[in-house]
CSV table of C-alpha atoms and ligand atoms in Angstrom, one decimal:
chain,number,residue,atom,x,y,z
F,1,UNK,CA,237.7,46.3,67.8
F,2,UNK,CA,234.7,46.6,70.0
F,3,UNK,CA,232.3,49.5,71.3
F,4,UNK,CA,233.5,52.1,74.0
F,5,UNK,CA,236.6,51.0,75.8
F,6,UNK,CA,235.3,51.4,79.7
F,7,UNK,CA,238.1,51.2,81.4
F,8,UNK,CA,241.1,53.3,80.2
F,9,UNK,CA,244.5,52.7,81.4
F,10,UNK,CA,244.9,56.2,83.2
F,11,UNK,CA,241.9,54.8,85.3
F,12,UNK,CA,243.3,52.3,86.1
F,13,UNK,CA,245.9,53.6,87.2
F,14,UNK,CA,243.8,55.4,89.9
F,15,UNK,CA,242.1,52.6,91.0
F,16,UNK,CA,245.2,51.5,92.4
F,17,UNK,CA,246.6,54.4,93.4
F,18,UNK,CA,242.8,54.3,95.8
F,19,UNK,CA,243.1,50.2,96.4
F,20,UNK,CA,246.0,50.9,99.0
F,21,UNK,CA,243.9,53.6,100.7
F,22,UNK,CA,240.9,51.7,100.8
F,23,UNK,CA,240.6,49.7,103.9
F,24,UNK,CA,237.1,47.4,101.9
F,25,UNK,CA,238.9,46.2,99.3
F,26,UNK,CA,242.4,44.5,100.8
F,27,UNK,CA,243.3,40.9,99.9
F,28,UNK,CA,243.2,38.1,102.3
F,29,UNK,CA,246.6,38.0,102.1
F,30,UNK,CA,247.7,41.2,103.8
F,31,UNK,CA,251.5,41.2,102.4
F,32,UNK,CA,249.9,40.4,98.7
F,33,UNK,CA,251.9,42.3,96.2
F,34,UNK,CA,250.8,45.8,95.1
F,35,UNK,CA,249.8,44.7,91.7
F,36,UNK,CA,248.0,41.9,93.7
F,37,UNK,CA,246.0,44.3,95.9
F,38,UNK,CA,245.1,46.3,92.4
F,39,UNK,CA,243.7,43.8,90.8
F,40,UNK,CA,241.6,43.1,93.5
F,41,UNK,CA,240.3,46.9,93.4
F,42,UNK,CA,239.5,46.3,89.7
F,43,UNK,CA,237.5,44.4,90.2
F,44,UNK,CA,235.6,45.9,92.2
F,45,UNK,CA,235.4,48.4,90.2
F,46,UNK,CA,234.4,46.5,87.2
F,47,UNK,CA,231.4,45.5,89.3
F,48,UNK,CA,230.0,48.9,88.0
F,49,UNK,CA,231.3,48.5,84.6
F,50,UNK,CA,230.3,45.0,83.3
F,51,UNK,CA,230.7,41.5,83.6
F,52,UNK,CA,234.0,39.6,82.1
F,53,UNK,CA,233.8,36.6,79.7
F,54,UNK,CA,236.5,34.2,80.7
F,55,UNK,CA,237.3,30.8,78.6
F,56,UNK,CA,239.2,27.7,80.5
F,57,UNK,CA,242.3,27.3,77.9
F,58,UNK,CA,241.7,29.8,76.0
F,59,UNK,CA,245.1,29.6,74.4
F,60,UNK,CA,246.2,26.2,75.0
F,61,UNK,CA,244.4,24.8,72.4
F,62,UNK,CA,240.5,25.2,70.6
F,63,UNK,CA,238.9,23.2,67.9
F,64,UNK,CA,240.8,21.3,65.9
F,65,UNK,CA,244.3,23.1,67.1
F,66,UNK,CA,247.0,22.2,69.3
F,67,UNK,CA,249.0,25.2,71.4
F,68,UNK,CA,249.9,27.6,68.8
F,69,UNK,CA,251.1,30.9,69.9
F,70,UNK,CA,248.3,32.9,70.3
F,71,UNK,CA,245.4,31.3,68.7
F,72,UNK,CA,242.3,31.5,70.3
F,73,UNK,CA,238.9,30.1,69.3
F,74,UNK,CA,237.7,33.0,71.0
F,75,UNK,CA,239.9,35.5,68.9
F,76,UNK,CA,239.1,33.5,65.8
F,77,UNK,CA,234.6,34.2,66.5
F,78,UNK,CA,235.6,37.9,67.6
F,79,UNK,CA,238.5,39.3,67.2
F,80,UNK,CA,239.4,40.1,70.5
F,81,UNK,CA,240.7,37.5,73.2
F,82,UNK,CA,238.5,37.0,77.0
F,83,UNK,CA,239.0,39.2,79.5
F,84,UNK,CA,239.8,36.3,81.6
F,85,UNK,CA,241.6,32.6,80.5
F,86,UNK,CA,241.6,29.9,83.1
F,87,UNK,CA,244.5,27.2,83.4
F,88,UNK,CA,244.8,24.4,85.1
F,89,UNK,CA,247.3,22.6,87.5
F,90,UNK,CA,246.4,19.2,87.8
F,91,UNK,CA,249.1,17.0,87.4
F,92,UNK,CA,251.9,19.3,88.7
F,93,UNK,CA,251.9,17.6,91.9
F,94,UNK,CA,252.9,14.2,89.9
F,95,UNK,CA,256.0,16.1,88.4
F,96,UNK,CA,254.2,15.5,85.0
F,97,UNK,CA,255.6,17.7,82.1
F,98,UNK,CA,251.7,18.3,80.9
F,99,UNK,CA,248.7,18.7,82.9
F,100,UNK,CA,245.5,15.8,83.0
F,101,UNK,CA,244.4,17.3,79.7
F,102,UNK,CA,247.8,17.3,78.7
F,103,UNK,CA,248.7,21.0,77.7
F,104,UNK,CA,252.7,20.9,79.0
F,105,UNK,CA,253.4,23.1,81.5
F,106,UNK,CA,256.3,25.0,80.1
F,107,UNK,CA,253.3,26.2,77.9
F,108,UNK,CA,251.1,27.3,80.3
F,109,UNK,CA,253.2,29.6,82.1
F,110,UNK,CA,254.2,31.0,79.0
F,111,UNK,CA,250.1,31.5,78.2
F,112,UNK,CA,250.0,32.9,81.6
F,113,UNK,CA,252.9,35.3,80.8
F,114,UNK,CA,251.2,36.2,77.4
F,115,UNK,CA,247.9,36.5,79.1
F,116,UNK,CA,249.0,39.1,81.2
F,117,UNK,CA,251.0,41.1,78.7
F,118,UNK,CA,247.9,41.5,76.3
F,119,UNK,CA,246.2,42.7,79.3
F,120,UNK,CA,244.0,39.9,80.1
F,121,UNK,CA,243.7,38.3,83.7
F,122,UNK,CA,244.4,35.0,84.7
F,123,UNK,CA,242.6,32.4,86.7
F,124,UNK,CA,244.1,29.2,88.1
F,125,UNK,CA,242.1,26.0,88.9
F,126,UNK,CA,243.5,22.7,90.4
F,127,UNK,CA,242.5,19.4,89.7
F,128,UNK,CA,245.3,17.2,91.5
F,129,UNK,CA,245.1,13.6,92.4
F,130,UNK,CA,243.8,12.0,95.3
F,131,UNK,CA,247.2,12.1,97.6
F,132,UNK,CA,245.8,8.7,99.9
F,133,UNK,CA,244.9,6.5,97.2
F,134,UNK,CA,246.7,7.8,94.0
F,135,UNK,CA,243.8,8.0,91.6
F,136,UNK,CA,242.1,10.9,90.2
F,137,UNK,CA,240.7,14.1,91.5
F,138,UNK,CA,237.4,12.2,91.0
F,139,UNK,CA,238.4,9.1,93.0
F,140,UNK,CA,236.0,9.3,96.0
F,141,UNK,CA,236.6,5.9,97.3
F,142,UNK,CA,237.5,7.0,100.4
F,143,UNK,CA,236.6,9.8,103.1
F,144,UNK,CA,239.9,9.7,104.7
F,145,UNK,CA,241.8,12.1,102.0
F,146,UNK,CA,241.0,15.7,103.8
F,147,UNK,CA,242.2,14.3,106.9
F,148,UNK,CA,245.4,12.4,105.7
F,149,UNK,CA,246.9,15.8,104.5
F,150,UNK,CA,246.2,17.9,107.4
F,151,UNK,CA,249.4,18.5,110.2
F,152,UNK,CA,249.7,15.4,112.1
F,153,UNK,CA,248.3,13.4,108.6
F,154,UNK,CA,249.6,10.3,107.0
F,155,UNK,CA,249.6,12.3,103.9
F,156,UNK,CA,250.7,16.2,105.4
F,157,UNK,CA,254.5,15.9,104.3
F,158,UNK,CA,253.8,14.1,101.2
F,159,UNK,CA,250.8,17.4,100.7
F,160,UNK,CA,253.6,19.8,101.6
F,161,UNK,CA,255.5,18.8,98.7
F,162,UNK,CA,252.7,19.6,96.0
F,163,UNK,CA,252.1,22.6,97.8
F,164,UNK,CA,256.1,23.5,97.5
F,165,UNK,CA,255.2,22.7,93.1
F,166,UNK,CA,252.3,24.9,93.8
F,167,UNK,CA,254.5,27.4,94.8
F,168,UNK,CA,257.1,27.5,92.2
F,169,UNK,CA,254.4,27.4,89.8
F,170,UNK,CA,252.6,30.2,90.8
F,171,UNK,CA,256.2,32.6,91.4
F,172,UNK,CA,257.1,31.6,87.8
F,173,UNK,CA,254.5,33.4,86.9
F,174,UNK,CA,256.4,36.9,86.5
F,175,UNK,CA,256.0,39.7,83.8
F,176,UNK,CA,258.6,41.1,81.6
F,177,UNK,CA,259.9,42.7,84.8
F,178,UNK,CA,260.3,39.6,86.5
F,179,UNK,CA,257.7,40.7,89.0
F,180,UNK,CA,254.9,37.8,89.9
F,181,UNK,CA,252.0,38.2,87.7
F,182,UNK,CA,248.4,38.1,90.1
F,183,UNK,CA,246.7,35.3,90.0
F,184,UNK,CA,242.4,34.4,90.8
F,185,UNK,CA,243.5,30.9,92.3
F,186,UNK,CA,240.8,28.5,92.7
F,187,UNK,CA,241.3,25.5,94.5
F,188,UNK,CA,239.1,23.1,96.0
F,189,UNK,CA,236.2,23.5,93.6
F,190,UNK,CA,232.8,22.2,93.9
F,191,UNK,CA,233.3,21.1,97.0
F,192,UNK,CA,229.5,21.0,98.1
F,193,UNK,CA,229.5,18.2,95.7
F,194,UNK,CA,230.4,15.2,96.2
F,195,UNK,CA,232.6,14.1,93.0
F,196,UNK,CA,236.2,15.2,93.9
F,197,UNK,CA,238.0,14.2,97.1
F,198,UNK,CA,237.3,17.2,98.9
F,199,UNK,CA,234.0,17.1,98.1
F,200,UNK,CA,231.1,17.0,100.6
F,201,UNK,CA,230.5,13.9,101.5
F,202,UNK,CA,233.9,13.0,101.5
F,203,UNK,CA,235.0,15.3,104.9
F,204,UNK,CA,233.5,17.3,107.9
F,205,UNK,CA,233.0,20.7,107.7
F,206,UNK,CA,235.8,21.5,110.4
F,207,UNK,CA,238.2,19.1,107.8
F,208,UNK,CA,237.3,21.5,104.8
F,209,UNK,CA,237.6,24.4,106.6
F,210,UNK,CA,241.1,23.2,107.9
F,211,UNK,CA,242.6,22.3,104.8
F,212,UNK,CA,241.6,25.6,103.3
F,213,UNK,CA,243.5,27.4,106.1
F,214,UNK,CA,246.3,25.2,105.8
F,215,UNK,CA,246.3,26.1,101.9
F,216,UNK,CA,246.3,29.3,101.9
F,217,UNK,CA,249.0,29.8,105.1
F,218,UNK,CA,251.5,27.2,103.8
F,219,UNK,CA,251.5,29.3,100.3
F,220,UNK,CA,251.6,32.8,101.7
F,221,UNK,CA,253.3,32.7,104.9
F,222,UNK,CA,255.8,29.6,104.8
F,223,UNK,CA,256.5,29.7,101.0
F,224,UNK,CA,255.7,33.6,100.8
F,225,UNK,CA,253.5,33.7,97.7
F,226,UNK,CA,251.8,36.8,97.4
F,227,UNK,CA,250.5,36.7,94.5
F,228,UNK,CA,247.3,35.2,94.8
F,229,UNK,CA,243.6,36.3,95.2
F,230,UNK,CA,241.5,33.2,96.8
F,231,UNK,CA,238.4,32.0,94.7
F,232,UNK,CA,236.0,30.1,96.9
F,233,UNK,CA,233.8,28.2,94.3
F,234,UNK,CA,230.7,25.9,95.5
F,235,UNK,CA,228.4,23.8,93.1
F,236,UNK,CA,226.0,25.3,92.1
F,237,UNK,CA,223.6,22.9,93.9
F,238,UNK,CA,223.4,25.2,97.1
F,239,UNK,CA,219.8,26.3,97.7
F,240,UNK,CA,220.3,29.2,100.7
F,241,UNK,CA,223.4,31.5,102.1
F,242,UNK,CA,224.1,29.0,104.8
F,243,UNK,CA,224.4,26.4,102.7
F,244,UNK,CA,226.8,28.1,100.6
F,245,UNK,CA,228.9,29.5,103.5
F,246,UNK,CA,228.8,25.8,105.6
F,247,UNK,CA,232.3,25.3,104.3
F,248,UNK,CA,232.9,28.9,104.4
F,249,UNK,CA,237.0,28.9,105.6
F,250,UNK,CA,236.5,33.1,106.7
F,251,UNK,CA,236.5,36.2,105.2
F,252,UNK,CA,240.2,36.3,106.4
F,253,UNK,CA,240.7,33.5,103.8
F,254,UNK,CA,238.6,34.6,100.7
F,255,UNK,CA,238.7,37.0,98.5
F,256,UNK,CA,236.1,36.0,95.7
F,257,UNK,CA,233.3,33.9,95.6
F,258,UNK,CA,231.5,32.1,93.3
F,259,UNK,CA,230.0,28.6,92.1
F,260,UNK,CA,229.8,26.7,88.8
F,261,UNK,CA,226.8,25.9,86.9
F,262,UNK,CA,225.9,24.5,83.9
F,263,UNK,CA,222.5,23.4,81.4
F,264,UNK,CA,222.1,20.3,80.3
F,265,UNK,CA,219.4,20.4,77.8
F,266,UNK,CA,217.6,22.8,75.9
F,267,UNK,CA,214.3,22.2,77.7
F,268,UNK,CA,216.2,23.7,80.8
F,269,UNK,CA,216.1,27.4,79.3
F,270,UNK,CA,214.0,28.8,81.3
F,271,UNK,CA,215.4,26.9,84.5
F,272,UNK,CA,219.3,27.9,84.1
F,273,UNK,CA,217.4,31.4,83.4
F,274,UNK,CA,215.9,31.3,86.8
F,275,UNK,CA,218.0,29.6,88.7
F,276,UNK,CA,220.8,31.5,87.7
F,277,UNK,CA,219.0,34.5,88.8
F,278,UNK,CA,217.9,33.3,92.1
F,279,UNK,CA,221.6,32.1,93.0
F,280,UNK,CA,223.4,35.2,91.9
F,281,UNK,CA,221.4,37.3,93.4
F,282,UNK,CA,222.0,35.3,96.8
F,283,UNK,CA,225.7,35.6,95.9
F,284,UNK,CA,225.8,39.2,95.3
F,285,UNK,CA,224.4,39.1,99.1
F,286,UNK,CA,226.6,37.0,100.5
F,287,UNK,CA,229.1,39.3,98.8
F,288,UNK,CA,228.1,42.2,100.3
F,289,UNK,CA,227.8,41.0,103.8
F,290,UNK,CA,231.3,39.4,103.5
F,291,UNK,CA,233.2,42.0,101.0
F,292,UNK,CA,233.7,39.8,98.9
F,293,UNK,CA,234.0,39.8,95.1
F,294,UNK,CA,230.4,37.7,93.4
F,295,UNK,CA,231.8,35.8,90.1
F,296,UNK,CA,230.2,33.1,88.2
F,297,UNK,CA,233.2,30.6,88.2
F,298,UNK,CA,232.4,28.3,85.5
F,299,UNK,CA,229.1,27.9,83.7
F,300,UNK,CA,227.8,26.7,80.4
F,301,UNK,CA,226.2,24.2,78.1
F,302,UNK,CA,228.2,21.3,76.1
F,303,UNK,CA,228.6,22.1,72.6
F,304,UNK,CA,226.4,25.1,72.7
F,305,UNK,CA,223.2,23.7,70.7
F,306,UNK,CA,221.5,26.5,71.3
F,307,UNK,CA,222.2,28.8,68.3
F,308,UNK,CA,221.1,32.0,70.4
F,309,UNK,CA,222.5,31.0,74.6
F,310,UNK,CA,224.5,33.9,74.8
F,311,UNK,CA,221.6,36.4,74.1
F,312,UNK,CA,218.9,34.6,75.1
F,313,UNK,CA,220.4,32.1,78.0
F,314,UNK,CA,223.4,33.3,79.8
F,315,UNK,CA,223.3,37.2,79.3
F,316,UNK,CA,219.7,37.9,80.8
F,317,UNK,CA,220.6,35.1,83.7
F,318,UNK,CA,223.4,37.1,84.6
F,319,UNK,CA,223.1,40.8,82.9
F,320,UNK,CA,221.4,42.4,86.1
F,321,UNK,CA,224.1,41.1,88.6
F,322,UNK,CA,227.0,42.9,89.8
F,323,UNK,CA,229.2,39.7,89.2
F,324,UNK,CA,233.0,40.2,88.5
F,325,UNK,CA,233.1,37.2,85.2
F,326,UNK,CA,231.7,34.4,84.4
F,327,UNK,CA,233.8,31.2,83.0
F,328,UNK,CA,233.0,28.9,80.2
F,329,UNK,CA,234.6,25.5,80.1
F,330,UNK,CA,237.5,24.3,77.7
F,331,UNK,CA,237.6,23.7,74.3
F,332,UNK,CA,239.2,20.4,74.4
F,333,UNK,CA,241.1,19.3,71.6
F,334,UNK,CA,240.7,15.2,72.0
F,335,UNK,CA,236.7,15.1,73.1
F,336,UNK,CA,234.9,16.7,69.4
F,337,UNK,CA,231.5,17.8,71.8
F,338,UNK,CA,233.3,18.7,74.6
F,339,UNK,CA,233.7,22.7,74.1
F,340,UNK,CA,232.1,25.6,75.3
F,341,UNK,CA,232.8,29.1,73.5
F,342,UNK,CA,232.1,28.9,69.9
F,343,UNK,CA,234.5,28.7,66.9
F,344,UNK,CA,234.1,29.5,63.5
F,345,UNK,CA,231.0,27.8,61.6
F,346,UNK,CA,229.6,26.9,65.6
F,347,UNK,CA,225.7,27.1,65.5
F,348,UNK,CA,226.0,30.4,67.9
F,349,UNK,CA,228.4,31.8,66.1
F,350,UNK,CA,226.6,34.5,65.3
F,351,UNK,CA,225.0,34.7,68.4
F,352,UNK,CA,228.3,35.5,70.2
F,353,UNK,CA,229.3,38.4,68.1
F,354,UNK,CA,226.4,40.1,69.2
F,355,UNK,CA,227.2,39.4,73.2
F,356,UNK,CA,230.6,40.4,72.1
F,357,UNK,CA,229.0,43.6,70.9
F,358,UNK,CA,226.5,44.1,74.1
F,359,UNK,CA,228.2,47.1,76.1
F,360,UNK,CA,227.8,45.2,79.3
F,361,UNK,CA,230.2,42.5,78.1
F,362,UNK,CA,233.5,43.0,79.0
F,363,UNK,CA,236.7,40.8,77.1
F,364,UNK,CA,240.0,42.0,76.3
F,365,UNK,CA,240.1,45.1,74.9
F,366,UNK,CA,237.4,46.7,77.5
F,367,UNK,CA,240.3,46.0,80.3
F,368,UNK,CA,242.2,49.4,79.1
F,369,UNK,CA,245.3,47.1,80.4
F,370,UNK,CA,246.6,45.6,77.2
F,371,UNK,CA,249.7,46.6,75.7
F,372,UNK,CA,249.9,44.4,73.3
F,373,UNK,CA,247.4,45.6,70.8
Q,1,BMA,C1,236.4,18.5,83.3
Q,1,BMA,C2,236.5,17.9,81.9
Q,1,BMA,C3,237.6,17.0,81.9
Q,1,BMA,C4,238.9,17.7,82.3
Q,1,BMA,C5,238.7,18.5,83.6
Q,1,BMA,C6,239.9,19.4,84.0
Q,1,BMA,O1,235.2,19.3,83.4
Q,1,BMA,O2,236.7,19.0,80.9
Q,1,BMA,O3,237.8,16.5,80.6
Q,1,BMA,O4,240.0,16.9,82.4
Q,1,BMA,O5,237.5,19.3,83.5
Q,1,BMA,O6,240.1,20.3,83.0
């Protein structure tokens, strides 16, 4: 167990109770569900509070394990799971039983469901194929995709149908109730690069901006999903506020915003340090100005071989931001230096428990939402 617990459940309880009444803090969606809407108030709240450590797959497998019920390499370096766990969808449009890094995806709803009953939040990311020319999310051969899927597209009814798997994905999502568990979706990531189809150089502005709408109206007013709070999440190659808002789809269509970053080499310390600074702060702007929810989407550094990042890299690059979580990447079972957040015997190790410990970090048992414990 960890430190002071920040946010009880009794206060969370009022921070709903004030989400419906306050006009700032209302999902895009306007018919999103009421536990939709309160999540949304969290975090806001948490702004105040601390930042959330989120891990892509938390659950689904870590370092040398496979989907075992409840085993985290998190959990395993500090007791306690991350406030946030990201899955991914890519795949679902192919009717595929596991997604591209093969977790299946019976699984990952039951994750999801677990997720949400030990209190933690969940955040869902889409890497789907290219829908013109059948290859990857990274097949960029062609700048034709964007268009193809919009109404009045070669692709638009073919589109439709993932979006219908989208759909019954996200709505079997429910908690023990059988009410829809909310959701940070993410789709369309990076896109002011230029390595998945919907990147940057691979449609106009007006063609991004378009299939964004289209997104987010086919799910919540044709197929009536509600419970979903919109992650817009650049590169993290933007240098100003207007080139982070060119693609902007409206504040009518975003609830969070964010970009993802990461270091490449030791020798860039001091540059992730400042850089991360520099952007942030711009977000936390752009956040202001647009209402809009500052998070640090996915960050981090492959196989973590700096023994002290979390104290000396990522905290003071984020610490004096009022960001809602940052992500780290997955711990992937089949790729040995291709992880993220530490496990046992992992060089920062060490290093972790002590972020763990800092009162500004905020995982599971900070939230004041778990039941499980
Ligand atoms: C990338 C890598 C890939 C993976 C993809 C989607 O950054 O981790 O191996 O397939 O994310 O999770």
């Amino acid at each position: 167990m960890k430190k002071i617990v920040l946010l009880s459940a009794v206060m969370v309880a009022l921070v709903s109770c004030n989400a419906s009444r306050d006009n700032k803090v209302k999902p895009a969606d306007e018919n999103a569900t009421k536990e939709t809407k309160a999540l949304l108030a969290i975090l806001k709240e948490n702004l105040n509070r601390g930042i959330m450590f989120g891990h892509q797959d938390d659950l689904s497998y870590g370092r040398a394990w496979d989907y075992p019920n409840g085993e985290s390499d998190v959990k395993r370096v500090c007791s306690d799971y991350p406030a946030i766990t990201g899955i991914d969808m890519g795949h679902l449009e192919l009717d595929s039983l596991r997604n591209l890094d093969s977790v299946p995806f019976k699984y990952e709803i039951e994750i999801a469901k677990k997720v949400h009953a030990y209190g933690g939040l969940i955040t869902v990311s889409w890497h789907q194929n290219n829908p013109l020319t059948g290859g990857t999310a990274w097949d960029v051969t062609s700048d034709k995709v964007v268009e193809s899927i919009l109404p009045g597209g070669s692709q638009n009814e073919k589109y439709k149908q993932w979006l219908d798997k989208v759909a019954v994905f996200m709505s079997s999502l429910t908690d023990e109730n059988g009410k829809p568990i909310p959701v940070l979706f993410r789709p369309y990531h990076e896109h002011t690069g230029s390595w998945f189809w919907w990147g940057q150089k691979l449609c106009t502005t007006q063609q991004f901006i378009d299939m964004w709408r289209f997104t987010f109206d086919y799910l919540t007013k044709t197929k009536n999903i509600h419970n979903l709070l919109f992650a817009y999440s650049a590169s993290g190659d933007f240098k100003n506020a207007a080139e982070y808002l060119e693609r902007y789809p409206g504040n009518n269509y975003v609830d969070i915003i964010g970009f993802d970053y990461y270091q490449n080499s030791i020798a860039d310390k001091d540059k992730t340090i400042s850089e991360l600074n520099t952007k942030l702060s711009l977000l936390e702007t752009i956040g202001r100005e647009h209402n809009k929810i500052p998070a640090l989407t996915e960050v981090g550094f492959e196989s973590i071989p700096d023994p002290t990042w979390w104290t000396g890299t990522i905290w003071p690059a984020i610490k004096d931001h009022k960001i809602s979580w940052f992500l780290v990447w997955r711990n992937a079972h089949y790729r040995i230096d291709h992880f993220y957040a530490p496990y046992p015997g992992q060089k920062s190790e060490k290093d972790f428990i002590d972020f763990y410990n800092l009162p500004g970090s905020l995982f599971r048992n900070d939230l004041g939402l778990n039941k499980g414990k």
